[in-house]
PDB file of C-alpha atoms in Angstrom:
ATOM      1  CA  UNK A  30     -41.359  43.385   2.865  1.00 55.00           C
ATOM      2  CA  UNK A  31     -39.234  42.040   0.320  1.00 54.00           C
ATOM      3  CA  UNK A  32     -40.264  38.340  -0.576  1.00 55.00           C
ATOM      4  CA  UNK A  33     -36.352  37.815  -2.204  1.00 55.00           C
ATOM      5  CA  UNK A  34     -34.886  38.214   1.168  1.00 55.00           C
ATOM      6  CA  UNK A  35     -37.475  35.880   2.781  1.00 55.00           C
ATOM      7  CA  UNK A  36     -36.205  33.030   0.564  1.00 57.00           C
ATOM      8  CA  UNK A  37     -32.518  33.938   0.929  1.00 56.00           C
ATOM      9  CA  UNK A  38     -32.878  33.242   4.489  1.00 56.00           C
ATOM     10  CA  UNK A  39     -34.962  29.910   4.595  1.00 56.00           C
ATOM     11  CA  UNK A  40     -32.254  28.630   1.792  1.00 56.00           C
ATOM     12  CA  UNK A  41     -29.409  29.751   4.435  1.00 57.00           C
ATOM     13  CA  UNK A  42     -31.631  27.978   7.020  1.00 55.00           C
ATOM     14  CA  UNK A  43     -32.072  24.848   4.951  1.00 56.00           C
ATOM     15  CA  UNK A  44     -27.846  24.630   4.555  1.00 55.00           C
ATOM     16  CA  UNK A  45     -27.427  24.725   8.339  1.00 54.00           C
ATOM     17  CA  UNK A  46     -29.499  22.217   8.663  1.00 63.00           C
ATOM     18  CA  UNK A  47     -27.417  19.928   6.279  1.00 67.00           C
ATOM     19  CA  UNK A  48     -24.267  20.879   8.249  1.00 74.00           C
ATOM     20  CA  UNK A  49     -25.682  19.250  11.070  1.00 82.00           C
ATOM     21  CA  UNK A  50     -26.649  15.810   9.815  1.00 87.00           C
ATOM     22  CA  UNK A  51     -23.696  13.185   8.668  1.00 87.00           C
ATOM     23  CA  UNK A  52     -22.208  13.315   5.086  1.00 88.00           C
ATOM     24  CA  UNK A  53     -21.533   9.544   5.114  1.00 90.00           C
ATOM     25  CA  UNK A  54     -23.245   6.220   6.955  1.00 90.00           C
ATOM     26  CA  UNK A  55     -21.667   4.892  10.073  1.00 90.00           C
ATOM     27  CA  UNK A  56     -21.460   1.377  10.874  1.00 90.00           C
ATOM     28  CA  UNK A  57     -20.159  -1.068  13.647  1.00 91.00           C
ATOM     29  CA  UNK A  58     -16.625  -1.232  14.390  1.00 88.00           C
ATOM     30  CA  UNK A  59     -16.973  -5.157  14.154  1.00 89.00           C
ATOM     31  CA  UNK A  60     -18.203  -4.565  10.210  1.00 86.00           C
ATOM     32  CA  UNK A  61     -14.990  -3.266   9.278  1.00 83.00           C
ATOM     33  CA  UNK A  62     -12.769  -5.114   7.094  1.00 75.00           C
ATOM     34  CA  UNK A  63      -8.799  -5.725   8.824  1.00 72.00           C
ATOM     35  CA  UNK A  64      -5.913  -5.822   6.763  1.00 66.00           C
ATOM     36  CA  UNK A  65      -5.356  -4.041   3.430  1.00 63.00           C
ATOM     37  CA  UNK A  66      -6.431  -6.539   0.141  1.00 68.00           C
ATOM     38  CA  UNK A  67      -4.584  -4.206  -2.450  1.00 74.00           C
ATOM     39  CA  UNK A  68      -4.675  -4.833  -6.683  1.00 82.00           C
ATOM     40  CA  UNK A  69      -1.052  -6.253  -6.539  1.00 85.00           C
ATOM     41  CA  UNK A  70      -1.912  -8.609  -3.359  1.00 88.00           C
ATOM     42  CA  UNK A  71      -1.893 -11.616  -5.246  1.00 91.00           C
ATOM     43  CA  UNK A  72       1.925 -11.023  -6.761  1.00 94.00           C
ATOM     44  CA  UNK A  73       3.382  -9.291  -3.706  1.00 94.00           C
ATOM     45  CA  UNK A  74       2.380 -12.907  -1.715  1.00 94.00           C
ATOM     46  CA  UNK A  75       4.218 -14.644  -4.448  1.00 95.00           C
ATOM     47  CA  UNK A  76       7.241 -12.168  -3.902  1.00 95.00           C
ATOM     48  CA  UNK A  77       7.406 -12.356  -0.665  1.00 94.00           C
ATOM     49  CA  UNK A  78       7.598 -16.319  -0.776  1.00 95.00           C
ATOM     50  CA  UNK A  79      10.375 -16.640  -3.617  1.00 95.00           C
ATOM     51  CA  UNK A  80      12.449 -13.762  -0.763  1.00 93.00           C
ATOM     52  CA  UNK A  81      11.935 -15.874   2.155  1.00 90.00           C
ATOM     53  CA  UNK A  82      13.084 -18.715   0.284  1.00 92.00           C
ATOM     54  CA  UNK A  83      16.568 -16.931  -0.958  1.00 92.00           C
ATOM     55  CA  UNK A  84      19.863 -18.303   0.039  1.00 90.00           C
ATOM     56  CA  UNK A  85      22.488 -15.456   1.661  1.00 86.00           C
ATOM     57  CA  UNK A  86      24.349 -13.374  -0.383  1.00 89.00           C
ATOM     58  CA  UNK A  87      21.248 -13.321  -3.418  1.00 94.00           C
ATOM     59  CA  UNK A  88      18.463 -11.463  -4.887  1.00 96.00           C
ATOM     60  CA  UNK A  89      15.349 -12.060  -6.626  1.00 96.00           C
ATOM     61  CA  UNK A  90      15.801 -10.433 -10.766  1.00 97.00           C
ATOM     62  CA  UNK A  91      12.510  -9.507 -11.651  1.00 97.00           C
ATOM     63  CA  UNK A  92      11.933  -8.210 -15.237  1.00 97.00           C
ATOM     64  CA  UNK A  93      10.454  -4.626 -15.165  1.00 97.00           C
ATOM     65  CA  UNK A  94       8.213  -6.036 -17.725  1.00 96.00           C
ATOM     66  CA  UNK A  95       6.842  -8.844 -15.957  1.00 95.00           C
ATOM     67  CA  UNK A  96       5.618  -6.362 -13.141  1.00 96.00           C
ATOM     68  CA  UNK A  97       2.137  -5.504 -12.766  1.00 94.00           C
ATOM     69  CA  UNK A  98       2.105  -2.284 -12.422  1.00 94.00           C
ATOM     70  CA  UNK A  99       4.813   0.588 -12.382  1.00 95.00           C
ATOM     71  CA  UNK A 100       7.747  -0.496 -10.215  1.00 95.00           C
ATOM     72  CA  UNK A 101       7.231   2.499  -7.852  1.00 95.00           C
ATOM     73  CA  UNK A 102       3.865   1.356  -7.165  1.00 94.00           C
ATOM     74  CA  UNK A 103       4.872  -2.294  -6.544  1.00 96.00           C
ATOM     75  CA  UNK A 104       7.919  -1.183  -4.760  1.00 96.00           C
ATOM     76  CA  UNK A 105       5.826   0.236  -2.172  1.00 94.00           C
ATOM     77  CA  UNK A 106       2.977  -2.361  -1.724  1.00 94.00           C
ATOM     78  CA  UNK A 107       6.538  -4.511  -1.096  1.00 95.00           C
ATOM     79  CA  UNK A 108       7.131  -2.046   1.641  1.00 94.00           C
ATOM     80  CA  UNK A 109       3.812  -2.514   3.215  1.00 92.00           C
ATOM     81  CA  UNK A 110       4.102  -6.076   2.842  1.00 92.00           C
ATOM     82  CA  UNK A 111       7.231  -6.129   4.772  1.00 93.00           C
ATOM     83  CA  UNK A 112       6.753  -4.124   7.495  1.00 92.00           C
ATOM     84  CA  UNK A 113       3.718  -5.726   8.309  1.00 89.00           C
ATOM     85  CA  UNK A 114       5.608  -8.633   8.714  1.00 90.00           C
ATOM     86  CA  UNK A 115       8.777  -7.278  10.384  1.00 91.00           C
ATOM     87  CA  UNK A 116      10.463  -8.024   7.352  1.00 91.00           C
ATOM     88  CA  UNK A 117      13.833  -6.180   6.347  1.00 92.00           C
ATOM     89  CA  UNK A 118      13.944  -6.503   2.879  1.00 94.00           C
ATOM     90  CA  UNK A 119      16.091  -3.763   0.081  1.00 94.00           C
ATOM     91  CA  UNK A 120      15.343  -2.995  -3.446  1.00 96.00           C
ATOM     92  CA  UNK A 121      16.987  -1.362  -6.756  1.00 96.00           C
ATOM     93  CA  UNK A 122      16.406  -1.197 -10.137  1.00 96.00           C
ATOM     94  CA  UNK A 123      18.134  -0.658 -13.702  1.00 96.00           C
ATOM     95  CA  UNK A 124      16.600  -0.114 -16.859  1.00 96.00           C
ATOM     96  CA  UNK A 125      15.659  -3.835 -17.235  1.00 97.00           C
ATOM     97  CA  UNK A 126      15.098  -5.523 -13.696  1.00 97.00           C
ATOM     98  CA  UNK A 127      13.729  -5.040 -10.262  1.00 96.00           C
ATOM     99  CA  UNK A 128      15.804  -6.710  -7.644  1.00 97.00           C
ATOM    100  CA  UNK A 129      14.705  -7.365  -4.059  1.00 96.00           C
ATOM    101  CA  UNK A 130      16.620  -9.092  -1.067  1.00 94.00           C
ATOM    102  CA  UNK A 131      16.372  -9.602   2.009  1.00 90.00           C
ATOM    103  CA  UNK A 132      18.952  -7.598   4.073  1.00 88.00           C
ATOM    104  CA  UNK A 133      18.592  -9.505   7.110  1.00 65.00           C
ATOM    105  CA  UNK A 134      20.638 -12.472   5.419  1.00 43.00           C
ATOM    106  CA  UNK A 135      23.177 -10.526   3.807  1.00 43.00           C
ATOM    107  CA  UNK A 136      23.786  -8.765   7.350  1.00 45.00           C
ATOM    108  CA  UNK A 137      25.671 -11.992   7.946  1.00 46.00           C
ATOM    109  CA  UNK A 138      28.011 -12.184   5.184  1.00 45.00           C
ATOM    110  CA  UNK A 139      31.744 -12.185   5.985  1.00 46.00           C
ATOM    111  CA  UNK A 140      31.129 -12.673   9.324  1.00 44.00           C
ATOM    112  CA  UNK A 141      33.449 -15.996  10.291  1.00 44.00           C
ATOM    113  CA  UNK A 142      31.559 -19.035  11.153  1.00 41.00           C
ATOM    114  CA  UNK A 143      32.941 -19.218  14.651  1.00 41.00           C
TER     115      UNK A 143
END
């Protein structure tokens, strides 16, 4: 008998065995963190106050160069933010400045006040 094939079959044996078993640790549904604490947390909290503070009818002017990362990236950590918090809230952009409302107060312009 061949001793090659022996050893190609308790190799074969050996990876069916490691199919079997868990790739990665399991723990209690209790142990598991809630909520999302992202790299731009910290500034998206601050954006989101200076937004619910705007009057109607204005935006927040944010230089691109003060963001912390690429606007895309903060643009939708912004989105997350918001719709975790039933916000409605619109963005846009130039080659300078990010600007961010809330749409929700502007939905209200030049509507009469009676």
């Amino acid at each position: 008998m061949d001793s090659t094939s022996d050893q190609d079959d308790s190799s074969q044996d050996a990876s069916r065995q490691d199919k079997d078993l868990p790739r990665f640790e399991s723990v209690s549904r209790l142990e598991v963190p809630k909520g999302r604490s992202g790299k731009h947390k910290k500034f998206i909290q601050e954006l989101l106050n200076d937004i619910q503070q705007l009057e109607s009818n204005r935006a927040l002017k944010i230089p691109l160069a003060e963001l912390p990362d690429v606007k895309e990236s903060i643009r939708a950590a912004l989105n997350r933010a918001t719709r975790q918090r039933g916000m409605d809230v619109a963005t846009s952009s130039d080659a300078e400045y990010f600007y961010v409302w809330c749409v929700l107060l502007n939905r209200n312009l030049g509507r009469g006040a009676g």
